[in-house]
Amino acid sequence: MNKQPELTERTRRCIIDAYWKLLIEKEKLSVISVSRAAAVNRSTFYQYFLDMDDLREQAETQMLEDVKEKISVVFPQGFPMSLKDFAIRYASILEDEGERLFYVISTGLNSGFVEKLTEYFSPIFCKLFGLSPDMPNYKCALVFTVSAISGLVSKWYKDGKPVSLDELLYNCYWLVSSGVFGFVQMKPYAEA
């Protein structure tokens, strides 16, 4: 049995994990620092990545793929009807990848990340919010949804996570689905 592909993937993941660790701890990021943290040689780094930009790109893509995979396992039959149940179950998915995801969203390290997030999770947002690509203004609704959720997550993360993750997700859903005025339960205009 050939274990080389397993070893190769494990080494690649080790380098990616070292990147995330240094990034979140606000350590200096370089090929040398990531290689040291991953306990590999620089030449090994270059077997997997072209440069630090390629590492960042692959690390972000891998994180999003990991979250999508977990979603398919936790929600094999689609999303539950109960919003609270969804929020609790989705929060459990984000426990592993959340720190990385929240960090990238809240720091704006990669200006293209929100677009990548939109691309990866548009099918999920469509299911959750009843959107369809053939609807008028679909792209506007999708961009609004992703921007609103990203903004709320960023604020929550920067504020030190003042509410639980499932409460944050519940509030994200409620805000996006009911709009600002519905969320704060006020009428947009005074009655004439």
Short mmCIF file of N, CA and C in Angstrom, two decimals:
data_model
loop_
_atom_site.label_atom_id
_atom_site.label_comp_id
_atom_site.label_asym_id
_atom_site.label_seq_id
_atom_site.Cartn_x
_atom_site.Cartn_y
_atom_site.Cartn_z
N MET A 1 0.84 -1.19 0.00
CA MET A 1 0.00 0.00 0.00
C MET A 1 0.88 1.25 0.00
N ASN A 2 0.61 2.16 -0.88
CA ASN A 2 1.40 3.37 -1.02
C ASN A 2 0.87 4.46 -0.10
N LYS A 3 1.67 4.86 0.88
CA LYS A 3 1.25 5.90 1.83
C LYS A 3 1.72 7.28 1.40
N GLN A 4 2.42 7.36 0.27
CA GLN A 4 2.96 8.64 -0.16
C GLN A 4 1.89 9.72 -0.31
N PRO A 5 0.74 9.46 -0.96
CA PRO A 5 -0.27 10.53 -1.05
C PRO A 5 -0.74 11.02 0.32
N GLU A 6 -0.88 10.12 1.28
CA GLU A 6 -1.29 10.51 2.62
C GLU A 6 -0.22 11.39 3.28
N LEU A 7 1.03 10.99 3.12
CA LEU A 7 2.13 11.77 3.67
C LEU A 7 2.21 13.14 3.00
N THR A 8 2.03 13.16 1.71
CA THR A 8 2.07 14.41 0.97
C THR A 8 0.98 15.37 1.46
N GLU A 9 -0.24 14.86 1.60
CA GLU A 9 -1.34 15.72 2.07
C GLU A 9 -1.11 16.15 3.51
N ARG A 10 -0.59 15.26 4.33
CA ARG A 10 -0.31 15.61 5.73
C ARG A 10 0.75 16.72 5.82
N THR A 11 1.78 16.63 4.99
CA THR A 11 2.82 17.67 4.97
C THR A 11 2.24 19.00 4.50
N ARG A 12 1.44 18.97 3.44
CA ARG A 12 0.80 20.18 2.93
C ARG A 12 -0.07 20.81 4.01
N ARG A 13 -0.85 19.99 4.69
CA ARG A 13 -1.72 20.50 5.76
C ARG A 13 -0.91 21.06 6.92
N CYS A 14 0.20 20.45 7.21
CA CYS A 14 1.07 20.91 8.30
C CYS A 14 1.59 22.32 7.99
N ILE A 15 1.96 22.54 6.74
CA ILE A 15 2.44 23.87 6.34
C ILE A 15 1.30 24.88 6.41
N ILE A 16 0.13 24.50 5.96
CA ILE A 16 -1.04 25.39 6.02
C ILE A 16 -1.39 25.70 7.48
N ASP A 17 -1.38 24.69 8.34
CA ASP A 17 -1.67 24.91 9.76
C ASP A 17 -0.66 25.86 10.39
N ALA A 18 0.61 25.71 10.03
CA ALA A 18 1.65 26.60 10.55
C ALA A 18 1.39 28.04 10.09
N TYR A 19 0.98 28.20 8.85
CA TYR A 19 0.64 29.53 8.32
C TYR A 19 -0.46 30.16 9.17
N TRP A 20 -1.56 29.41 9.41
CA TRP A 20 -2.67 29.95 10.19
C TRP A 20 -2.24 30.30 11.61
N LYS A 21 -1.46 29.43 12.21
CA LYS A 21 -1.01 29.67 13.59
C LYS A 21 -0.22 30.97 13.68
N LEU A 22 0.74 31.14 12.79
CA LEU A 22 1.54 32.37 12.80
C LEU A 22 0.71 33.59 12.47
N LEU A 23 -0.20 33.46 11.54
CA LEU A 23 -1.05 34.58 11.14
C LEU A 23 -1.92 35.06 12.30
N ILE A 24 -2.60 34.13 12.93
CA ILE A 24 -3.50 34.49 14.02
C ILE A 24 -2.74 35.01 15.24
N GLU A 25 -1.54 34.49 15.46
CA GLU A 25 -0.72 34.97 16.57
C GLU A 25 0.04 36.23 16.20
N LYS A 26 -0.21 36.75 14.99
CA LYS A 26 0.41 37.98 14.50
C LYS A 26 1.94 37.90 14.48
N GLU A 27 2.43 36.72 14.15
CA GLU A 27 3.87 36.54 14.00
C GLU A 27 4.28 36.94 12.58
N LYS A 28 5.57 37.12 12.39
CA LYS A 28 6.07 37.47 11.06
C LYS A 28 5.83 36.29 10.12
N LEU A 29 5.27 36.60 8.95
CA LEU A 29 5.01 35.57 7.96
C LEU A 29 6.05 35.64 6.85
N SER A 30 6.73 34.54 6.67
CA SER A 30 7.68 34.41 5.57
C SER A 30 7.81 32.92 5.29
N VAL A 31 8.43 32.60 4.18
CA VAL A 31 8.65 31.19 3.85
C VAL A 31 9.46 30.53 4.97
N ILE A 32 10.44 31.24 5.47
CA ILE A 32 11.29 30.68 6.53
C ILE A 32 10.50 30.46 7.82
N SER A 33 9.74 31.47 8.25
CA SER A 33 9.01 31.32 9.52
C SER A 33 7.94 30.23 9.43
N VAL A 34 7.25 30.15 8.30
CA VAL A 34 6.23 29.11 8.14
C VAL A 34 6.89 27.73 8.07
N SER A 35 7.99 27.63 7.36
CA SER A 35 8.70 26.35 7.26
C SER A 35 9.18 25.88 8.63
N ARG A 36 9.75 26.80 9.39
CA ARG A 36 10.20 26.45 10.75
C ARG A 36 9.04 25.98 11.62
N ALA A 37 7.93 26.73 11.58
CA ALA A 37 6.76 26.38 12.40
C ALA A 37 6.18 25.03 11.98
N ALA A 38 6.32 24.68 10.70
CA ALA A 38 5.81 23.40 10.21
C ALA A 38 6.84 22.29 10.34
N ALA A 39 8.04 22.64 10.77
CA ALA A 39 9.15 21.68 10.92
C ALA A 39 9.48 21.00 9.58
N VAL A 40 9.56 21.84 8.53
CA VAL A 40 9.97 21.36 7.21
C VAL A 40 11.04 22.29 6.66
N ASN A 41 11.75 21.83 5.66
CA ASN A 41 12.75 22.66 4.99
C ASN A 41 12.07 23.64 4.04
N ARG A 42 12.79 24.72 3.72
CA ARG A 42 12.25 25.66 2.73
C ARG A 42 12.00 24.97 1.40
N SER A 43 12.88 24.05 1.04
CA SER A 43 12.69 23.34 -0.24
C SER A 43 11.40 22.53 -0.22
N THR A 44 11.04 22.00 0.95
CA THR A 44 9.77 21.27 1.07
C THR A 44 8.61 22.23 0.88
N PHE A 45 8.71 23.41 1.47
CA PHE A 45 7.68 24.44 1.28
C PHE A 45 7.42 24.66 -0.21
N TYR A 46 8.49 24.82 -0.97
CA TYR A 46 8.37 25.12 -2.40
C TYR A 46 7.89 23.93 -3.23
N GLN A 47 7.89 22.75 -2.66
CA GLN A 47 7.31 21.60 -3.36
C GLN A 47 5.78 21.71 -3.38
N TYR A 48 5.23 22.44 -2.45
CA TYR A 48 3.77 22.55 -2.30
C TYR A 48 3.21 23.90 -2.71
N PHE A 49 4.02 24.96 -2.56
CA PHE A 49 3.53 26.32 -2.78
C PHE A 49 4.54 27.12 -3.59
N LEU A 50 4.04 27.99 -4.46
CA LEU A 50 4.92 28.83 -5.26
C LEU A 50 5.58 29.91 -4.43
N ASP A 51 4.78 30.51 -3.52
CA ASP A 51 5.25 31.60 -2.68
C ASP A 51 4.22 31.80 -1.57
N MET A 52 4.38 32.87 -0.80
CA MET A 52 3.46 33.12 0.32
C MET A 52 2.05 33.45 -0.18
N ASP A 53 1.94 34.12 -1.31
CA ASP A 53 0.60 34.41 -1.85
C ASP A 53 -0.12 33.12 -2.24
N ASP A 54 0.61 32.21 -2.82
CA ASP A 54 0.02 30.91 -3.19
C ASP A 54 -0.40 30.15 -1.93
N LEU A 55 0.43 30.20 -0.90
CA LEU A 55 0.08 29.55 0.37
C LEU A 55 -1.19 30.17 0.94
N ARG A 56 -1.29 31.50 0.96
CA ARG A 56 -2.50 32.16 1.47
C ARG A 56 -3.72 31.71 0.68
N GLU A 57 -3.60 31.72 -0.64
CA GLU A 57 -4.72 31.34 -1.51
C GLU A 57 -5.15 29.90 -1.23
N GLN A 58 -4.19 29.00 -1.17
CA GLN A 58 -4.51 27.58 -0.92
C GLN A 58 -5.06 27.37 0.49
N ALA A 59 -4.53 28.11 1.46
CA ALA A 59 -5.01 27.98 2.84
C ALA A 59 -6.47 28.43 2.95
N GLU A 60 -6.80 29.55 2.32
CA GLU A 60 -8.18 30.04 2.34
C GLU A 60 -9.12 29.07 1.63
N THR A 61 -8.69 28.60 0.46
CA THR A 61 -9.52 27.66 -0.30
C THR A 61 -9.73 26.37 0.49
N GLN A 62 -8.67 25.87 1.11
CA GLN A 62 -8.78 24.65 1.91
C GLN A 62 -9.75 24.84 3.07
N MET A 63 -9.68 25.98 3.73
CA MET A 63 -10.58 26.27 4.84
C MET A 63 -12.03 26.25 4.37
N LEU A 64 -12.32 26.90 3.25
CA LEU A 64 -13.68 26.94 2.74
C LEU A 64 -14.14 25.54 2.31
N GLU A 65 -13.26 24.77 1.72
CA GLU A 65 -13.60 23.39 1.34
C GLU A 65 -13.91 22.55 2.58
N ASP A 66 -13.12 22.74 3.63
CA ASP A 66 -13.34 21.99 4.88
C ASP A 66 -14.70 22.32 5.48
N VAL A 67 -15.06 23.60 5.47
CA VAL A 67 -16.36 24.01 6.00
C VAL A 67 -17.49 23.41 5.16
N LYS A 68 -17.36 23.47 3.83
CA LYS A 68 -18.38 22.89 2.95
C LYS A 68 -18.55 21.40 3.20
N GLU A 69 -17.44 20.70 3.39
CA GLU A 69 -17.49 19.25 3.66
C GLU A 69 -18.24 18.98 4.97
N LYS A 70 -17.94 19.76 5.99
CA LYS A 70 -18.62 19.58 7.28
C LYS A 70 -20.11 19.89 7.17
N ILE A 71 -20.46 20.89 6.35
CA ILE A 71 -21.87 21.21 6.14
C ILE A 71 -22.59 20.02 5.53
N SER A 72 -21.96 19.36 4.55
CA SER A 72 -22.62 18.22 3.90
C SER A 72 -22.79 17.05 4.85
N VAL A 73 -21.92 16.93 5.84
CA VAL A 73 -22.05 15.86 6.83
C VAL A 73 -23.11 16.20 7.87
N VAL A 74 -23.11 17.43 8.36
CA VAL A 74 -24.05 17.84 9.42
C VAL A 74 -25.46 18.03 8.89
N PHE A 75 -25.57 18.48 7.63
CA PHE A 75 -26.88 18.72 7.03
C PHE A 75 -27.06 17.87 5.77
N PRO A 76 -27.01 16.53 5.89
CA PRO A 76 -27.08 15.70 4.68
C PRO A 76 -28.42 15.81 3.95
N GLN A 77 -29.50 16.08 4.64
CA GLN A 77 -30.82 16.18 4.03
C GLN A 77 -31.26 17.63 3.83
N GLY A 78 -30.37 18.56 3.96
CA GLY A 78 -30.73 19.97 3.84
C GLY A 78 -30.81 20.59 5.22
N PHE A 79 -31.17 21.84 5.26
CA PHE A 79 -31.19 22.58 6.51
C PHE A 79 -32.46 22.29 7.30
N PRO A 80 -32.33 22.26 8.64
CA PRO A 80 -33.52 22.04 9.48
C PRO A 80 -34.47 23.23 9.39
N MET A 81 -35.72 22.98 9.67
CA MET A 81 -36.71 24.04 9.60
C MET A 81 -36.57 25.02 10.77
N SER A 82 -36.09 24.56 11.88
CA SER A 82 -35.94 25.42 13.04
C SER A 82 -34.68 26.27 12.89
N LEU A 83 -34.84 27.58 12.94
CA LEU A 83 -33.71 28.49 12.84
C LEU A 83 -32.74 28.29 14.00
N LYS A 84 -33.27 28.09 15.19
CA LYS A 84 -32.40 27.89 16.36
C LYS A 84 -31.58 26.62 16.19
N ASP A 85 -32.22 25.54 15.70
CA ASP A 85 -31.51 24.28 15.46
C ASP A 85 -30.42 24.49 14.42
N PHE A 86 -30.74 25.21 13.36
CA PHE A 86 -29.74 25.50 12.34
C PHE A 86 -28.55 26.24 12.96
N ALA A 87 -28.84 27.28 13.74
CA ALA A 87 -27.78 28.11 14.33
C ALA A 87 -26.87 27.27 15.23
N ILE A 88 -27.45 26.41 16.03
CA ILE A 88 -26.66 25.57 16.94
C ILE A 88 -25.81 24.59 16.15
N ARG A 89 -26.41 23.94 15.16
CA ARG A 89 -25.66 22.94 14.38
C ARG A 89 -24.59 23.59 13.51
N TYR A 90 -24.89 24.75 12.93
CA TYR A 90 -23.91 25.44 12.10
C TYR A 90 -22.77 25.98 12.97
N ALA A 91 -23.09 26.41 14.17
CA ALA A 91 -22.04 26.87 15.10
C ALA A 91 -21.06 25.74 15.39
N SER A 92 -21.57 24.52 15.52
CA SER A 92 -20.68 23.39 15.79
C SER A 92 -19.73 23.14 14.62
N ILE A 93 -20.18 23.42 13.41
CA ILE A 93 -19.33 23.28 12.22
C ILE A 93 -18.19 24.29 12.28
N LEU A 94 -18.50 25.49 12.70
CA LEU A 94 -17.52 26.56 12.69
C LEU A 94 -16.54 26.51 13.86
N GLU A 95 -16.78 25.61 14.81
CA GLU A 95 -15.87 25.52 15.95
C GLU A 95 -14.44 25.25 15.49
N ASP A 96 -14.26 24.36 14.50
CA ASP A 96 -12.91 24.02 14.04
C ASP A 96 -12.31 25.09 13.13
N GLU A 97 -13.05 25.53 12.15
CA GLU A 97 -12.53 26.47 11.16
C GLU A 97 -12.85 27.91 11.49
N GLY A 98 -13.71 28.13 12.47
CA GLY A 98 -14.19 29.47 12.76
C GLY A 98 -13.12 30.49 13.02
N GLU A 99 -12.15 30.16 13.82
CA GLU A 99 -11.11 31.14 14.18
C GLU A 99 -10.42 31.66 12.93
N ARG A 100 -10.11 30.77 12.03
CA ARG A 100 -9.45 31.17 10.78
C ARG A 100 -10.38 32.02 9.93
N LEU A 101 -11.59 31.56 9.77
CA LEU A 101 -12.58 32.26 8.96
C LEU A 101 -12.87 33.64 9.53
N PHE A 102 -13.10 33.72 10.83
CA PHE A 102 -13.41 34.99 11.47
C PHE A 102 -12.23 35.94 11.37
N TYR A 103 -11.02 35.42 11.52
CA TYR A 103 -9.83 36.26 11.46
C TYR A 103 -9.70 36.89 10.08
N VAL A 104 -9.84 36.10 9.03
CA VAL A 104 -9.69 36.63 7.68
C VAL A 104 -10.77 37.65 7.38
N ILE A 105 -12.01 37.38 7.77
CA ILE A 105 -13.11 38.32 7.53
C ILE A 105 -12.89 39.61 8.31
N SER A 106 -12.50 39.50 9.57
CA SER A 106 -12.43 40.69 10.43
C SER A 106 -11.21 41.56 10.15
N THR A 107 -10.16 41.00 9.62
CA THR A 107 -8.96 41.80 9.37
C THR A 107 -8.90 42.34 7.95
N GLY A 108 -9.70 41.78 7.06
CA GLY A 108 -9.66 42.22 5.67
C GLY A 108 -8.31 41.98 5.02
N LEU A 109 -7.60 40.93 5.44
CA LEU A 109 -6.28 40.63 4.90
C LEU A 109 -6.30 40.43 3.40
N ASN A 110 -7.33 39.80 2.93
CA ASN A 110 -7.44 39.52 1.51
C ASN A 110 -8.71 40.17 1.00
N SER A 111 -8.56 41.21 0.23
CA SER A 111 -9.74 41.94 -0.23
C SER A 111 -10.63 41.09 -1.12
N GLY A 112 -10.11 40.03 -1.71
CA GLY A 112 -10.91 39.16 -2.55
C GLY A 112 -11.57 38.03 -1.79
N PHE A 113 -11.35 37.95 -0.48
CA PHE A 113 -11.87 36.81 0.27
C PHE A 113 -13.39 36.80 0.33
N VAL A 114 -14.01 37.96 0.49
CA VAL A 114 -15.48 37.99 0.57
C VAL A 114 -16.09 37.51 -0.74
N GLU A 115 -15.47 37.83 -1.87
CA GLU A 115 -15.95 37.32 -3.15
C GLU A 115 -15.81 35.80 -3.22
N LYS A 116 -14.68 35.30 -2.71
CA LYS A 116 -14.47 33.85 -2.68
C LYS A 116 -15.50 33.20 -1.76
N LEU A 117 -15.76 33.82 -0.64
CA LEU A 117 -16.77 33.34 0.31
C LEU A 117 -18.14 33.30 -0.36
N THR A 118 -18.46 34.34 -1.09
CA THR A 118 -19.73 34.41 -1.81
C THR A 118 -19.85 33.25 -2.80
N GLU A 119 -18.79 33.03 -3.56
CA GLU A 119 -18.79 31.95 -4.55
C GLU A 119 -18.98 30.59 -3.90
N TYR A 120 -18.26 30.32 -2.85
CA TYR A 120 -18.33 29.02 -2.19
C TYR A 120 -19.67 28.76 -1.52
N PHE A 121 -20.21 29.81 -0.89
CA PHE A 121 -21.39 29.60 -0.07
C PHE A 121 -22.70 30.11 -0.67
N SER A 122 -22.67 30.55 -1.93
CA SER A 122 -23.92 31.02 -2.53
C SER A 122 -25.01 29.95 -2.54
N PRO A 123 -24.70 28.68 -2.78
CA PRO A 123 -25.78 27.68 -2.71
C PRO A 123 -26.40 27.58 -1.31
N ILE A 124 -25.59 27.75 -0.29
CA ILE A 124 -26.08 27.69 1.09
C ILE A 124 -26.96 28.90 1.38
N PHE A 125 -26.48 30.09 1.01
CA PHE A 125 -27.27 31.30 1.23
C PHE A 125 -28.59 31.23 0.45
N CYS A 126 -28.53 30.68 -0.75
CA CYS A 126 -29.76 30.55 -1.55
C CYS A 126 -30.78 29.68 -0.82
N LYS A 127 -30.33 28.55 -0.28
CA LYS A 127 -31.25 27.67 0.46
C LYS A 127 -31.79 28.36 1.71
N LEU A 128 -30.90 29.00 2.44
CA LEU A 128 -31.31 29.62 3.71
C LEU A 128 -32.29 30.77 3.53
N PHE A 129 -32.04 31.60 2.51
CA PHE A 129 -32.83 32.82 2.38
C PHE A 129 -33.82 32.77 1.21
N GLY A 130 -33.96 31.59 0.61
CA GLY A 130 -34.95 31.44 -0.46
C GLY A 130 -34.60 32.19 -1.73
N LEU A 131 -33.31 32.34 -2.00
CA LEU A 131 -32.88 33.04 -3.21
C LEU A 131 -32.73 32.04 -4.36
N SER A 132 -32.83 32.55 -5.58
CA SER A 132 -32.64 31.72 -6.77
C SER A 132 -31.92 32.56 -7.80
N PRO A 133 -30.94 31.98 -8.51
CA PRO A 133 -30.19 32.75 -9.50
C PRO A 133 -31.05 33.36 -10.60
N ASP A 134 -32.25 32.84 -10.83
CA ASP A 134 -33.10 33.40 -11.88
C ASP A 134 -34.02 34.52 -11.36
N MET A 135 -33.91 34.86 -10.09
CA MET A 135 -34.71 35.95 -9.51
C MET A 135 -34.17 37.30 -9.98
N PRO A 136 -35.06 38.29 -10.13
CA PRO A 136 -34.55 39.64 -10.40
C PRO A 136 -33.73 40.10 -9.20
N ASN A 137 -32.67 40.80 -9.46
CA ASN A 137 -31.80 41.35 -8.41
C ASN A 137 -31.14 40.28 -7.54
N TYR A 138 -31.01 39.07 -8.07
CA TYR A 138 -30.39 37.98 -7.32
C TYR A 138 -28.99 38.36 -6.82
N LYS A 139 -28.16 38.87 -7.73
CA LYS A 139 -26.78 39.20 -7.34
C LYS A 139 -26.74 40.27 -6.26
N CYS A 140 -27.62 41.24 -6.34
CA CYS A 140 -27.68 42.29 -5.31
C CYS A 140 -28.05 41.68 -3.96
N ALA A 141 -29.05 40.80 -3.97
CA ALA A 141 -29.49 40.16 -2.72
C ALA A 141 -28.37 39.29 -2.14
N LEU A 142 -27.65 38.58 -3.01
CA LEU A 142 -26.56 37.72 -2.56
C LEU A 142 -25.42 38.55 -1.97
N VAL A 143 -25.05 39.62 -2.65
CA VAL A 143 -23.98 40.49 -2.16
C VAL A 143 -24.38 41.12 -0.83
N PHE A 144 -25.64 41.57 -0.73
CA PHE A 144 -26.12 42.13 0.53
C PHE A 144 -26.03 41.10 1.65
N THR A 145 -26.48 39.88 1.38
CA THR A 145 -26.47 38.82 2.38
C THR A 145 -25.05 38.55 2.89
N VAL A 146 -24.12 38.35 1.96
CA VAL A 146 -22.74 38.05 2.34
C VAL A 146 -22.11 39.24 3.06
N SER A 147 -22.34 40.44 2.57
CA SER A 147 -21.77 41.64 3.20
C SER A 147 -22.32 41.83 4.61
N ALA A 148 -23.63 41.65 4.77
CA ALA A 148 -24.24 41.82 6.09
C ALA A 148 -23.69 40.79 7.08
N ILE A 149 -23.63 39.55 6.65
CA ILE A 149 -23.13 38.50 7.55
C ILE A 149 -21.65 38.72 7.84
N SER A 150 -20.86 39.05 6.83
CA SER A 150 -19.43 39.30 7.04
C SER A 150 -19.21 40.46 8.00
N GLY A 151 -19.99 41.53 7.85
CA GLY A 151 -19.87 42.68 8.74
C GLY A 151 -20.22 42.34 10.17
N LEU A 152 -21.29 41.57 10.36
CA LEU A 152 -21.69 41.18 11.71
C LEU A 152 -20.65 40.27 12.35
N VAL A 153 -20.14 39.32 11.58
CA VAL A 153 -19.12 38.40 12.09
C VAL A 153 -17.86 39.17 12.45
N SER A 154 -17.46 40.10 11.60
CA SER A 154 -16.27 40.91 11.87
C SER A 154 -16.42 41.70 13.16
N LYS A 155 -17.56 42.36 13.31
CA LYS A 155 -17.83 43.15 14.53
C LYS A 155 -17.82 42.26 15.76
N TRP A 156 -18.49 41.12 15.68
CA TRP A 156 -18.55 40.16 16.78
C TRP A 156 -17.15 39.70 17.18
N TYR A 157 -16.34 39.36 16.19
CA TYR A 157 -14.98 38.87 16.45
C TYR A 157 -14.12 39.97 17.06
N LYS A 158 -14.17 41.18 16.50
CA LYS A 158 -13.37 42.30 17.00
C LYS A 158 -13.79 42.71 18.41
N ASP A 159 -15.08 42.53 18.74
CA ASP A 159 -15.59 42.89 20.07
C ASP A 159 -15.34 41.80 21.11
N GLY A 160 -14.61 40.77 20.73
CA GLY A 160 -14.29 39.71 21.69
C GLY A 160 -15.39 38.68 21.87
N LYS A 161 -16.22 38.49 20.86
CA LYS A 161 -17.27 37.46 20.87
C LYS A 161 -18.22 37.63 22.05
N PRO A 162 -18.92 38.76 22.14
CA PRO A 162 -19.75 39.05 23.29
C PRO A 162 -21.00 38.16 23.44
N VAL A 163 -21.41 37.49 22.37
CA VAL A 163 -22.53 36.55 22.46
C VAL A 163 -22.05 35.21 21.90
N SER A 164 -22.80 34.16 22.17
CA SER A 164 -22.41 32.84 21.66
C SER A 164 -22.47 32.81 20.14
N LEU A 165 -21.74 31.88 19.55
CA LEU A 165 -21.72 31.76 18.10
C LEU A 165 -23.10 31.42 17.55
N ASP A 166 -23.83 30.53 18.23
CA ASP A 166 -25.16 30.21 17.72
C ASP A 166 -26.11 31.41 17.81
N GLU A 167 -25.94 32.25 18.83
CA GLU A 167 -26.75 33.47 18.92
C GLU A 167 -26.38 34.44 17.80
N LEU A 168 -25.09 34.55 17.50
CA LEU A 168 -24.65 35.39 16.38
C LEU A 168 -25.27 34.91 15.08
N LEU A 169 -25.21 33.61 14.81
CA LEU A 169 -25.77 33.06 13.58
C LEU A 169 -27.28 33.28 13.51
N TYR A 170 -27.95 33.11 14.63
CA TYR A 170 -29.39 33.35 14.70
C TYR A 170 -29.68 34.81 14.33
N ASN A 171 -28.93 35.74 14.92
CA ASN A 171 -29.12 37.16 14.63
C ASN A 171 -28.79 37.50 13.17
N CYS A 172 -27.74 36.87 12.61
CA CYS A 172 -27.41 37.08 11.19
C CYS A 172 -28.59 36.68 10.32
N TYR A 173 -29.13 35.51 10.59
CA TYR A 173 -30.25 35.03 9.79
C TYR A 173 -31.45 35.97 9.93
N TRP A 174 -31.76 36.33 11.16
CA TRP A 174 -32.93 37.16 11.43
C TRP A 174 -32.77 38.53 10.77
N LEU A 175 -31.60 39.12 10.86
CA LEU A 175 -31.37 40.44 10.27
C LEU A 175 -31.49 40.39 8.75
N VAL A 176 -30.83 39.41 8.13
CA VAL A 176 -30.86 39.34 6.68
C VAL A 176 -32.26 39.00 6.17
N SER A 177 -32.94 38.09 6.84
CA SER A 177 -34.25 37.66 6.34
C SER A 177 -35.36 38.68 6.61
N SER A 178 -35.23 39.48 7.65
CA SER A 178 -36.31 40.42 7.96
C SER A 178 -35.95 41.88 7.66
N GLY A 179 -34.70 42.13 7.33
CA GLY A 179 -34.27 43.50 7.07
C GLY A 179 -34.02 44.25 8.37
N VAL A 180 -33.44 45.40 8.26
CA VAL A 180 -33.08 46.18 9.44
C VAL A 180 -34.31 46.55 10.25
N PHE A 181 -35.35 47.06 9.60
CA PHE A 181 -36.53 47.50 10.34
C PHE A 181 -37.25 46.34 11.00
N GLY A 182 -37.33 45.21 10.32
CA GLY A 182 -37.95 44.03 10.93
C GLY A 182 -37.13 43.52 12.11
N PHE A 183 -35.80 43.59 11.95
CA PHE A 183 -34.90 43.10 13.00
C PHE A 183 -35.05 43.92 14.29
N VAL A 184 -35.13 45.24 14.14
CA VAL A 184 -35.27 46.09 15.33
C VAL A 184 -36.73 46.35 15.67
N GLN A 185 -37.62 45.72 14.90
CA GLN A 185 -39.06 45.78 15.12
C GLN A 185 -39.59 47.21 15.17
N MET A 186 -39.26 47.96 14.12
CA MET A 186 -39.80 49.30 14.01
C MET A 186 -40.28 49.52 12.58
N LYS A 187 -41.15 50.45 12.40
CA LYS A 187 -41.66 50.77 11.08
C LYS A 187 -40.71 51.77 10.43
N PRO A 188 -40.47 51.60 9.12
CA PRO A 188 -39.53 52.50 8.45
C PRO A 188 -40.04 53.93 8.34
N TYR A 189 -41.36 54.12 8.31
CA TYR A 189 -41.90 55.47 8.17
C TYR A 189 -43.03 55.66 9.20
N ALA A 190 -43.21 56.88 9.60
CA ALA A 190 -44.31 57.19 10.52
C ALA A 190 -45.63 57.04 9.78
N GLU A 191 -46.64 56.62 10.49
CA GLU A 191 -47.99 56.50 9.92
C GLU A 191 -48.51 57.90 9.62
N ALA A 192 -49.15 58.06 8.47
CA ALA A 192 -49.69 59.38 8.11
C ALA A 192 -51.09 59.54 8.64
#
